[in-house]
Amino acid sequence: VRSGANPVRSGSNPWWSSVAIRPCNEADARLATPPRHAKAPFATIYSRNTAAIQDKQGGKNMSGGVLNLICCACVPQSTAGVVERFGKFSRVINPGLNFLACCIGEFVAGAVSLRVRQLDVTIETKTKDNVFVVVVVSVQYEVENDQVYDAFYRLTNPLEQIRAYVFDVVRSTVPKINLDDVFDQKDEIAKAVKTDLAQTMPSYGYHILQTLVTDIEPDSRVKSSMNEINAAQRQRVAAADKAEAEKILVVKGAEADAESKYLAGVGISRQRQAIVNGLRDSVQAFTREISDVSPRDVLEIMMMTQYFDMMKDVGSNSRTSTIFVPNTPGAVSDVSSQIRNGFLQASAGMPEQQNMRR
C-alpha cells in the first residue's frame, strides 16, 4: 500500500491503487468520505470506488454508488454489484452490505441496474410514397439478476447497440408502407422492432419488455397538405349534402305546388258544378212558376244579372285589372247567343264523331 494514492480506481491502475492511508476522524470513517486536511491522531484504511463505478446501461456515475469501506461494499436496492479479483470477474453481490476479501485483491468493478428502463430512439426515414417522416420508438428493457455478467462484460455501450437495431428495423420496414398506412400500421412496426431485439439482446443480458411507436411526425408541409386535402374532401361532402338538401326543398316545393293546384282545380270544379246545379235549380223553379218563359230566357236574365254584378265589382275596386268589353245590354244577348251556338254545334258534331269511330 502506498500513501497518498488516488482513491478512485481507473481501468489502467492496479487493484491496490484504490487503497490509501490517510489520517481521518471517526465521523469521516463512518461516512467513508476521504478528508483532505483531517487532524485526527489515528489513521484508517478506506477505499471508495463511487466515482469509478459506472452504470453500464447509461454510462453515467450512479448516485449513491457502491461504497468500499475497510473491505466492505454497500450496494443500493435494485442494483447488482460486480466484484473482480486481480482484474478478473469473481462474483455478483446483491443489494445491502457485502464483505470483500481485499487482502486477496477483491474490489467492486462496477454496478448494473436491475430496474426497468426506457430508451427513446428518434429515426428519420421515408415512406413508400417518398415522404420523409420522423418516427419515435420507445424501448423498455431490463437486466435479469442471473444475466448481470453478460450485461456488464459483453457490450461496451448497450444503448448504442439497441439504437442500431431499432434504426435497422424501422428503416427497413417504413419504406415499404405508404404515408397514410404508417399511422394505421404503427403496431406492426413496433412488433417488428420488438421481435428483432428479442432475438438478439437476450444473449447480451438484456430482456426487451415492450416497444412502442410513440410519435410519427411527417414534414410540416406534408402535414399542411394532408389537412388541406381532408378539408377539401369534407367541403365536397358538405356541398353535396347542401345540394341534396336544396333538391329536396325544390322537389317538396313542386309537390306542394302541384298538390295545391290540384286541390284548387278540385275546388274550382266543385264551384262550377255548384254554379251549374244552382242555375239548373233556378231555371227549373222559374219555369215552374212562369209557364210562358223558356229556359233560354231565364239563362239570359241570369247572365244579365251576373254581368251587372261584374260591372259593380270592377267599379268598386280601384286596383282591379280590367278588360273592356261591349257594355250595352244588347251585347249580353250576343254573348248568350254565342254560347248557345257553341253548345248546339258541339251537340251536332257528336253523331258524326260516333260514326267515324264505328
PDB file of C-alpha atoms in Angstrom, residues 50-311:
ATOM      1  CA  THR A  50     -18.056   5.613  -6.216  1.00  0.00           C
ATOM      2  CA  ALA A  51     -16.552   7.751  -8.960  1.00  0.00           C
ATOM      3  CA  ALA A  52     -15.226   4.734 -10.819  1.00  0.00           C
ATOM      4  CA  ILE A  53     -18.454   2.688 -10.731  1.00  0.00           C
ATOM      5  CA  GLN A  54     -20.264   3.381 -13.970  1.00  0.00           C
ATOM      6  CA  ASP A  55     -23.803   2.427 -14.860  1.00  0.00           C
ATOM      7  CA  LYS A  56     -23.201   0.037 -17.725  1.00  0.00           C
ATOM      8  CA  GLN A  57     -26.614   0.853 -19.198  1.00  0.00           C
ATOM      9  CA  GLY A  58     -26.312   4.613 -19.158  1.00  0.00           C
ATOM     10  CA  GLY A  59     -22.604   5.374 -18.982  1.00  0.00           C
ATOM     11  CA  LYS A  60     -23.103   7.702 -16.004  1.00  0.00           C
ATOM     12  CA  ASN A  61     -21.944   7.600 -12.399  1.00  0.00           C
ATOM     13  CA  MET A  62     -24.618   6.049 -10.234  1.00  0.00           C
ATOM     14  CA  SER A  63     -25.901   8.205  -7.414  1.00  0.00           C
ATOM     15  CA  GLY A  64     -25.186   6.534  -4.157  1.00  0.00           C
ATOM     16  CA  GLY A  65     -22.785   4.150  -5.960  1.00  0.00           C
ATOM     17  CA  VAL A  66     -21.125   1.126  -4.363  1.00  0.00           C
ATOM     18  CA  LEU A  67     -19.045   2.111  -1.348  1.00  0.00           C
ATOM     19  CA  ASN A  68     -15.992   0.129  -0.186  1.00  0.00           C
ATOM     20  CA  LEU A  69     -15.079   0.811   3.395  1.00  0.00           C
ATOM     21  CA  ILE A  70     -12.470  -1.363   5.043  1.00  0.00           C
ATOM     22  CA  CYS A  71     -13.195  -4.326   2.723  1.00  0.00           C
ATOM     23  CA  CYS A  72     -16.973  -3.711   2.746  1.00  0.00           C
ATOM     24  CA  ALA A  73     -19.295  -2.811  -0.131  1.00  0.00           C
ATOM     25  CA  CYS A  74     -22.778  -1.256   0.159  1.00  0.00           C
ATOM     26  CA  VAL A  75     -24.920  -1.947  -2.888  1.00  0.00           C
ATOM     27  CA  PRO A  76     -28.153   0.104  -3.420  1.00  0.00           C
ATOM     28  CA  GLN A  77     -31.544  -1.525  -3.890  1.00  0.00           C
ATOM     29  CA  SER A  78     -32.401  -2.832  -7.411  1.00  0.00           C
ATOM     30  CA  THR A  79     -28.698  -2.867  -8.246  1.00  0.00           C
ATOM     31  CA  ALA A  80     -26.199  -5.651  -8.690  1.00  0.00           C
ATOM     32  CA  GLY A  81     -22.510  -5.120  -7.966  1.00  0.00           C
ATOM     33  CA  VAL A  82     -19.752  -6.814  -9.965  1.00  0.00           C
ATOM     34  CA  VAL A  83     -16.710  -7.918  -7.966  1.00  0.00           C
ATOM     35  CA  GLU A  84     -13.384  -8.638  -9.612  1.00  0.00           C
ATOM     36  CA  ARG A  85     -10.260 -10.262  -8.186  1.00  0.00           C
ATOM     37  CA  PHE A  86      -6.993  -9.018  -9.619  1.00  0.00           C
ATOM     38  CA  GLY A  87      -8.928  -7.727 -12.676  1.00  0.00           C
ATOM     39  CA  LYS A  88     -10.828 -10.956 -13.289  1.00  0.00           C
ATOM     40  CA  PHE A  89     -14.543 -11.449 -12.645  1.00  0.00           C
ATOM     41  CA  SER A  90     -15.163 -13.037  -9.269  1.00  0.00           C
ATOM     42  CA  ARG A  91     -18.832 -12.803  -8.323  1.00  0.00           C
ATOM     43  CA  VAL A  92     -22.000 -10.683  -8.261  1.00  0.00           C
ATOM     44  CA  ILE A  93     -23.027  -9.085  -4.968  1.00  0.00           C
ATOM     45  CA  ASN A  94     -26.623  -8.274  -4.014  1.00  0.00           C
ATOM     46  CA  PRO A  95     -28.066  -5.061  -2.505  1.00  0.00           C
ATOM     47  CA  GLY A  96     -27.004  -4.368   1.044  1.00  0.00           C
ATOM     48  CA  LEU A  97     -23.739  -4.744   2.957  1.00  0.00           C
ATOM     49  CA  ASN A  98     -21.221  -7.082   1.366  1.00  0.00           C
ATOM     50  CA  PHE A  99     -17.726  -8.010   2.622  1.00  0.00           C
ATOM     51  CA  LEU A 100     -14.777  -8.149   0.265  1.00  0.00           C
ATOM     52  CA  ALA A 101     -11.519 -10.049   0.585  1.00  0.00           C
ATOM     53  CA  CYS A 102      -9.333  -7.036  -0.031  1.00  0.00           C
ATOM     54  CA  CYS A 103      -6.266  -8.935   1.059  1.00  0.00           C
ATOM     55  CA  ILE A 104      -6.552 -11.195  -1.972  1.00  0.00           C
ATOM     56  CA  GLY A 105      -7.357  -8.336  -4.399  1.00  0.00           C
ATOM     57  CA  GLU A 106     -11.166  -8.227  -4.436  1.00  0.00           C
ATOM     58  CA  PHE A 107     -12.787  -4.921  -5.345  1.00  0.00           C
ATOM     59  CA  VAL A 108     -16.064  -3.679  -6.853  1.00  0.00           C
ATOM     60  CA  ALA A 109     -15.546  -3.142 -10.577  1.00  0.00           C
ATOM     61  CA  GLY A 110     -18.972  -1.646 -11.271  1.00  0.00           C
ATOM     62  CA  ALA A 111     -22.706  -1.961 -10.874  1.00  0.00           C
ATOM     63  CA  VAL A 112     -25.671  -2.874 -13.103  1.00  0.00           C
ATOM     64  CA  SER A 113     -29.168  -1.505 -12.510  1.00  0.00           C
ATOM     65  CA  LEU A 114     -31.938  -4.101 -12.362  1.00  0.00           C
ATOM     66  CA  ARG A 115     -34.740  -1.578 -12.825  1.00  0.00           C
ATOM     67  CA  VAL A 116     -36.941  -1.352 -15.920  1.00  0.00           C
ATOM     68  CA  ARG A 117     -35.609   1.403 -18.156  1.00  0.00           C
ATOM     69  CA  GLN A 118     -36.823   3.127 -21.283  1.00  0.00           C
ATOM     70  CA  LEU A 119     -34.803   4.231 -24.278  1.00  0.00           C
ATOM     71  CA  ASP A 120     -36.370   6.703 -26.755  1.00  0.00           C
ATOM     72  CA  VAL A 121     -34.970   6.425 -30.275  1.00  0.00           C
ATOM     73  CA  THR A 122     -35.738   9.079 -32.904  1.00  0.00           C
ATOM     74  CA  ILE A 123     -35.422   7.902 -36.508  1.00  0.00           C
ATOM     75  CA  GLU A 124     -35.874   9.884 -39.712  1.00  0.00           C
ATOM     76  CA  THR A 125     -36.880   7.733 -42.668  1.00  0.00           C
ATOM     77  CA  LYS A 126     -39.005   7.873 -45.804  1.00  0.00           C
ATOM     78  CA  THR A 127     -42.183   6.081 -46.765  1.00  0.00           C
ATOM     79  CA  LYS A 128     -43.070   4.177 -49.921  1.00  0.00           C
ATOM     80  CA  ASP A 129     -44.516   7.342 -51.498  1.00  0.00           C
ATOM     81  CA  ASN A 130     -41.225   9.219 -50.825  1.00  0.00           C
ATOM     82  CA  VAL A 131     -42.378  11.284 -47.848  1.00  0.00           C
ATOM     83  CA  PHE A 132     -39.863  11.768 -45.024  1.00  0.00           C
ATOM     84  CA  VAL A 133     -41.187  11.185 -41.520  1.00  0.00           C
ATOM     85  CA  VAL A 134     -39.688  11.221 -38.032  1.00  0.00           C
ATOM     86  CA  VAL A 135     -40.586   8.119 -36.019  1.00  0.00           C
ATOM     87  CA  VAL A 136     -40.024   7.928 -32.252  1.00  0.00           C
ATOM     88  CA  VAL A 137     -39.702   4.398 -30.843  1.00  0.00           C
ATOM     89  CA  SER A 138     -39.610   3.746 -27.087  1.00  0.00           C
ATOM     90  CA  VAL A 139     -37.861   0.546 -25.972  1.00  0.00           C
ATOM     91  CA  GLN A 140     -38.484  -0.738 -22.442  1.00  0.00           C
ATOM     92  CA  TYR A 141     -35.856  -3.180 -21.194  1.00  0.00           C
ATOM     93  CA  GLU A 142     -34.323  -4.646 -18.043  1.00  0.00           C
ATOM     94  CA  VAL A 143     -31.449  -6.834 -16.889  1.00  0.00           C
ATOM     95  CA  GLU A 144     -32.281 -10.104 -15.162  1.00  0.00           C
ATOM     96  CA  ASN A 145     -30.426 -10.914 -11.944  1.00  0.00           C
ATOM     97  CA  ASP A 146     -28.857 -14.024 -13.475  1.00  0.00           C
ATOM     98  CA  GLN A 147     -27.620 -12.117 -16.541  1.00  0.00           C
ATOM     99  CA  VAL A 148     -25.567  -9.423 -14.812  1.00  0.00           C
ATOM    100  CA  TYR A 149     -22.295 -10.893 -16.099  1.00  0.00           C
ATOM    101  CA  ASP A 150     -23.400 -10.700 -19.770  1.00  0.00           C
ATOM    102  CA  ALA A 151     -24.884  -7.205 -19.351  1.00  0.00           C
ATOM    103  CA  PHE A 152     -21.691  -5.890 -17.724  1.00  0.00           C
ATOM    104  CA  TYR A 153     -18.983  -7.517 -19.834  1.00  0.00           C
ATOM    105  CA  ARG A 154     -20.321  -8.401 -23.282  1.00  0.00           C
ATOM    106  CA  LEU A 155     -21.266  -4.908 -24.538  1.00  0.00           C
ATOM    107  CA  THR A 156     -19.278  -1.712 -24.188  1.00  0.00           C
ATOM    108  CA  ASN A 157     -22.248   0.556 -24.976  1.00  0.00           C
ATOM    109  CA  PRO A 158     -25.555  -1.367 -24.891  1.00  0.00           C
ATOM    110  CA  LEU A 159     -27.710   1.705 -25.579  1.00  0.00           C
ATOM    111  CA  GLU A 160     -25.984   2.341 -28.892  1.00  0.00           C
ATOM    112  CA  GLN A 161     -26.403  -1.316 -29.734  1.00  0.00           C
ATOM    113  CA  ILE A 162     -30.163  -1.113 -29.115  1.00  0.00           C
ATOM    114  CA  ARG A 163     -30.399   2.105 -31.139  1.00  0.00           C
ATOM    115  CA  ALA A 164     -28.622   0.440 -34.040  1.00  0.00           C
ATOM    116  CA  TYR A 165     -31.112  -2.425 -34.133  1.00  0.00           C
ATOM    117  CA  VAL A 166     -34.082  -0.036 -33.885  1.00  0.00           C
ATOM    118  CA  PHE A 167     -32.694   2.089 -36.752  1.00  0.00           C
ATOM    119  CA  ASP A 168     -32.170  -1.003 -38.883  1.00  0.00           C
ATOM    120  CA  VAL A 169     -35.693  -2.388 -38.375  1.00  0.00           C
ATOM    121  CA  VAL A 170     -37.540   0.903 -38.779  1.00  0.00           C
ATOM    122  CA  ARG A 171     -35.613   1.950 -41.889  1.00  0.00           C
ATOM    123  CA  SER A 172     -36.278  -1.432 -43.486  1.00  0.00           C
ATOM    124  CA  THR A 173     -39.994  -1.524 -42.584  1.00  0.00           C
ATOM    125  CA  VAL A 174     -41.349   2.009 -43.073  1.00  0.00           C
ATOM    126  CA  PRO A 175     -40.091   2.403 -46.704  1.00  0.00           C
ATOM    127  CA  LYS A 176     -42.462  -0.447 -47.661  1.00  0.00           C
ATOM    128  CA  ILE A 177     -45.539   1.424 -46.386  1.00  0.00           C
ATOM    129  CA  ASN A 178     -47.351   4.485 -47.726  1.00  0.00           C
ATOM    130  CA  LEU A 179     -47.626   7.526 -45.504  1.00  0.00           C
ATOM    131  CA  ASP A 180     -51.344   7.090 -44.821  1.00  0.00           C
ATOM    132  CA  ASP A 181     -50.757   3.457 -43.809  1.00  0.00           C
ATOM    133  CA  VAL A 182     -47.850   4.223 -41.453  1.00  0.00           C
ATOM    134  CA  PHE A 183     -50.263   5.613 -38.863  1.00  0.00           C
ATOM    135  CA  ASP A 184     -52.504   2.551 -39.141  1.00  0.00           C
ATOM    136  CA  GLN A 185     -49.635   0.040 -39.027  1.00  0.00           C
ATOM    137  CA  LYS A 186     -47.583   1.535 -36.184  1.00  0.00           C
ATOM    138  CA  ASP A 187     -48.353  -1.516 -34.042  1.00  0.00           C
ATOM    139  CA  GLU A 188     -46.868  -3.765 -36.732  1.00  0.00           C
ATOM    140  CA  ILE A 189     -43.744  -1.577 -36.812  1.00  0.00           C
ATOM    141  CA  ALA A 190     -43.371  -1.789 -33.021  1.00  0.00           C
ATOM    142  CA  LYS A 191     -43.898  -5.557 -33.159  1.00  0.00           C
ATOM    143  CA  ALA A 192     -41.178  -5.934 -35.801  1.00  0.00           C
ATOM    144  CA  VAL A 193     -38.733  -3.915 -33.668  1.00  0.00           C
ATOM    145  CA  LYS A 194     -39.505  -5.969 -30.565  1.00  0.00           C
ATOM    146  CA  THR A 195     -39.151  -9.246 -32.464  1.00  0.00           C
ATOM    147  CA  ASP A 196     -35.720  -8.312 -33.779  1.00  0.00           C
ATOM    148  CA  LEU A 197     -34.459  -7.029 -30.405  1.00  0.00           C
ATOM    149  CA  ALA A 198     -35.889 -10.025 -28.536  1.00  0.00           C
ATOM    150  CA  GLN A 199     -33.878 -12.361 -30.756  1.00  0.00           C
ATOM    151  CA  THR A 200     -30.591 -10.501 -30.265  1.00  0.00           C
ATOM    152  CA  MET A 201     -30.364  -8.675 -26.935  1.00  0.00           C
ATOM    153  CA  PRO A 202     -31.048 -11.592 -24.510  1.00  0.00           C
ATOM    154  CA  SER A 203     -27.676 -13.064 -25.450  1.00  0.00           C
ATOM    155  CA  TYR A 204     -26.121  -9.850 -24.103  1.00  0.00           C
ATOM    156  CA  GLY A 205     -28.108  -9.990 -20.862  1.00  0.00           C
ATOM    157  CA  TYR A 206     -30.896  -7.537 -21.765  1.00  0.00           C
ATOM    158  CA  HIS A 207     -34.561  -8.536 -21.732  1.00  0.00           C
ATOM    159  CA  ILE A 208     -36.837  -6.474 -24.018  1.00  0.00           C
ATOM    160  CA  LEU A 209     -40.191  -5.932 -22.330  1.00  0.00           C
ATOM    161  CA  GLN A 210     -42.024  -3.740 -24.834  1.00  0.00           C
ATOM    162  CA  THR A 211     -41.504  -1.467 -27.839  1.00  0.00           C
ATOM    163  CA  LEU A 212     -43.861   1.382 -28.618  1.00  0.00           C
ATOM    164  CA  VAL A 213     -44.131   3.757 -31.574  1.00  0.00           C
ATOM    165  CA  THR A 214     -44.967   6.887 -29.613  1.00  0.00           C
ATOM    166  CA  ASP A 215     -44.846   9.512 -32.371  1.00  0.00           C
ATOM    167  CA  ILE A 216     -44.990   9.768 -36.167  1.00  0.00           C
ATOM    168  CA  GLU A 217     -44.212  13.261 -37.421  1.00  0.00           C
ATOM    169  CA  PRO A 218     -44.218  13.972 -41.193  1.00  0.00           C
ATOM    170  CA  ASP A 219     -42.805  17.149 -42.693  1.00  0.00           C
ATOM    171  CA  SER A 220     -44.766  20.277 -41.804  1.00  0.00           C
ATOM    172  CA  ARG A 221     -45.584  20.992 -45.450  1.00  0.00           C
ATOM    173  CA  VAL A 222     -46.838  17.444 -45.952  1.00  0.00           C
ATOM    174  CA  LYS A 223     -48.939  17.745 -42.813  1.00  0.00           C
ATOM    175  CA  SER A 224     -50.422  21.012 -44.087  1.00  0.00           C
ATOM    176  CA  SER A 225     -51.192  19.412 -47.461  1.00  0.00           C
ATOM    177  CA  MET A 226     -52.859  16.463 -45.759  1.00  0.00           C
ATOM    178  CA  ASN A 227     -55.020  18.843 -43.737  1.00  0.00           C
ATOM    179  CA  GLU A 228     -55.964  20.744 -46.907  1.00  0.00           C
ATOM    180  CA  ILE A 229     -56.886  17.507 -48.691  1.00  0.00           C
ATOM    181  CA  ASN A 230     -59.008  16.440 -45.767  1.00  0.00           C
ATOM    182  CA  ALA A 231     -60.658  19.867 -45.621  1.00  0.00           C
ATOM    183  CA  ALA A 232     -61.390  19.754 -49.388  1.00  0.00           C
ATOM    184  CA  GLN A 233     -62.950  16.299 -49.056  1.00  0.00           C
ATOM    185  CA  ARG A 234     -65.126  17.482 -46.208  1.00  0.00           C
ATOM    186  CA  GLN A 235     -66.138  20.591 -48.152  1.00  0.00           C
ATOM    187  CA  ARG A 236     -67.075  18.431 -51.154  1.00  0.00           C
ATOM    188  CA  VAL A 237     -69.218  16.212 -48.961  1.00  0.00           C
ATOM    189  CA  ALA A 238     -70.772  19.297 -47.363  1.00  0.00           C
ATOM    190  CA  ALA A 239     -71.534  20.773 -50.811  1.00  0.00           C
ATOM    191  CA  ALA A 240     -73.127  17.506 -51.951  1.00  0.00           C
ATOM    192  CA  ASP A 241     -75.229  17.370 -48.799  1.00  0.00           C
ATOM    193  CA  LYS A 242     -76.235  21.018 -49.281  1.00  0.00           C
ATOM    194  CA  ALA A 243     -77.210  20.406 -52.926  1.00  0.00           C
ATOM    195  CA  GLU A 244     -79.184  17.333 -51.910  1.00  0.00           C
ATOM    196  CA  ALA A 245     -80.979  19.384 -49.274  1.00  0.00           C
ATOM    197  CA  GLU A 246     -81.801  22.088 -51.818  1.00  0.00           C
ATOM    198  CA  LYS A 247     -83.029  19.409 -54.241  1.00  0.00           C
ATOM    199  CA  ILE A 248     -85.294  18.009 -51.567  1.00  0.00           C
ATOM    200  CA  LEU A 249     -86.633  21.502 -50.889  1.00  0.00           C
ATOM    201  CA  VAL A 250     -87.322  22.102 -54.606  1.00  0.00           C
ATOM    202  CA  VAL A 251     -88.961  18.690 -55.071  1.00  0.00           C
ATOM    203  CA  LYS A 252     -91.066  19.076 -51.993  1.00  0.00           C
ATOM    204  CA  GLY A 253     -91.989  22.611 -53.064  1.00  0.00           C
ATOM    205  CA  ALA A 254     -93.041  21.347 -56.509  1.00  0.00           C
ATOM    206  CA  GLU A 255     -95.022  18.532 -54.948  1.00  0.00           C
ATOM    207  CA  ALA A 256     -96.689  21.013 -52.635  1.00  0.00           C
ATOM    208  CA  ASP A 257     -97.440  23.366 -55.558  1.00  0.00           C
ATOM    209  CA  ALA A 258     -98.873  20.508 -57.633  1.00  0.00           C
ATOM    210  CA  GLU A 259    -100.962  19.370 -54.717  1.00  0.00           C
ATOM    211  CA  SER A 260    -102.188  22.897 -54.107  1.00  0.00           C
ATOM    212  CA  LYS A 261    -103.058  23.368 -57.789  1.00  0.00           C
ATOM    213  CA  TYR A 262    -104.841  20.030 -57.832  1.00  0.00           C
ATOM    214  CA  LEU A 263    -106.833  20.977 -54.798  1.00  0.00           C
ATOM    215  CA  ALA A 264    -107.506  24.418 -56.331  1.00  0.00           C
ATOM    216  CA  GLY A 265    -108.748  22.722 -59.516  1.00  0.00           C
ATOM    217  CA  VAL A 266    -110.953  20.424 -57.478  1.00  0.00           C
ATOM    218  CA  GLY A 267    -112.292  23.470 -55.694  1.00  0.00           C
ATOM    219  CA  ILE A 268    -112.955  25.325 -58.968  1.00  0.00           C
ATOM    220  CA  SER A 269    -114.606  22.238 -60.437  1.00  0.00           C
ATOM    221  CA  ARG A 270    -116.837  21.904 -57.429  1.00  0.00           C
ATOM    222  CA  GLN A 271    -117.554  25.604 -57.557  1.00  0.00           C
ATOM    223  CA  ARG A 272    -118.593  25.418 -61.196  1.00  0.00           C
ATOM    224  CA  GLN A 273    -120.607  22.286 -60.537  1.00  0.00           C
ATOM    225  CA  ALA A 274    -122.362  24.087 -57.739  1.00  0.00           C
ATOM    226  CA  ILE A 275    -122.996  27.060 -60.043  1.00  0.00           C
ATOM    227  CA  VAL A 276    -124.420  24.763 -62.720  1.00  0.00           C
ATOM    228  CA  ASN A 277    -126.584  22.994 -60.177  1.00  0.00           C
ATOM    229  CA  GLY A 278    -127.760  26.313 -58.835  1.00  0.00           C
ATOM    230  CA  LEU A 279    -128.555  27.613 -62.314  1.00  0.00           C
ATOM    231  CA  ARG A 280    -130.425  24.425 -63.138  1.00  0.00           C
ATOM    232  CA  ASP A 281    -132.448  24.631 -59.987  1.00  0.00           C
ATOM    233  CA  SER A 282    -133.131  28.323 -60.611  1.00  0.00           C
ATOM    234  CA  VAL A 283    -134.260  27.700 -64.193  1.00  0.00           C
ATOM    235  CA  GLN A 284    -136.464  24.800 -63.155  1.00  0.00           C
ATOM    236  CA  ALA A 285    -138.035  26.838 -60.355  1.00  0.00           C
ATOM    237  CA  PHE A 286    -138.521  29.858 -62.662  1.00  0.00           C
ATOM    238  CA  THR A 287    -140.178  27.791 -65.387  1.00  0.00           C
ATOM    239  CA  ARG A 288    -142.469  26.123 -62.894  1.00  0.00           C
ATOM    240  CA  GLU A 289    -143.632  29.458 -61.586  1.00  0.00           C
ATOM    241  CA  ILE A 290    -143.934  31.138 -65.000  1.00  0.00           C
ATOM    242  CA  SER A 291    -145.015  28.727 -67.689  1.00  0.00           C
ATOM    243  CA  ASP A 292    -144.772  31.031 -70.707  1.00  0.00           C
ATOM    244  CA  VAL A 293    -140.982  31.689 -70.190  1.00  0.00           C
ATOM    245  CA  SER A 294    -138.486  29.375 -71.868  1.00  0.00           C
ATOM    246  CA  PRO A 295    -135.256  28.201 -70.170  1.00  0.00           C
ATOM    247  CA  ARG A 296    -133.260  30.267 -72.661  1.00  0.00           C
ATOM    248  CA  ASP A 297    -134.914  33.441 -71.480  1.00  0.00           C
ATOM    249  CA  VAL A 298    -134.158  32.514 -67.900  1.00  0.00           C
ATOM    250  CA  LEU A 299    -130.459  31.987 -68.695  1.00  0.00           C
ATOM    251  CA  GLU A 300    -130.299  35.337 -70.440  1.00  0.00           C
ATOM    252  CA  ILE A 301    -131.811  37.029 -67.388  1.00  0.00           C
ATOM    253  CA  MET A 302    -129.310  35.357 -65.089  1.00  0.00           C
ATOM    254  CA  MET A 303    -126.395  36.258 -67.366  1.00  0.00           C
ATOM    255  CA  MET A 304    -127.611  39.872 -67.332  1.00  0.00           C
ATOM    256  CA  THR A 305    -127.617  39.741 -63.534  1.00  0.00           C
ATOM    257  CA  GLN A 306    -124.077  38.361 -63.385  1.00  0.00           C
ATOM    258  CA  TYR A 307    -122.950  40.935 -65.940  1.00  0.00           C
ATOM    259  CA  PHE A 308    -124.162  43.802 -63.792  1.00  0.00           C
ATOM    260  CA  ASP A 309    -122.605  42.223 -60.685  1.00  0.00           C
ATOM    261  CA  MET A 310    -119.278  42.080 -62.529  1.00  0.00           C
ATOM    262  CA  MET A 311    -119.563  45.723 -63.558  1.00  0.00           C
TER     263      MET A 311
END
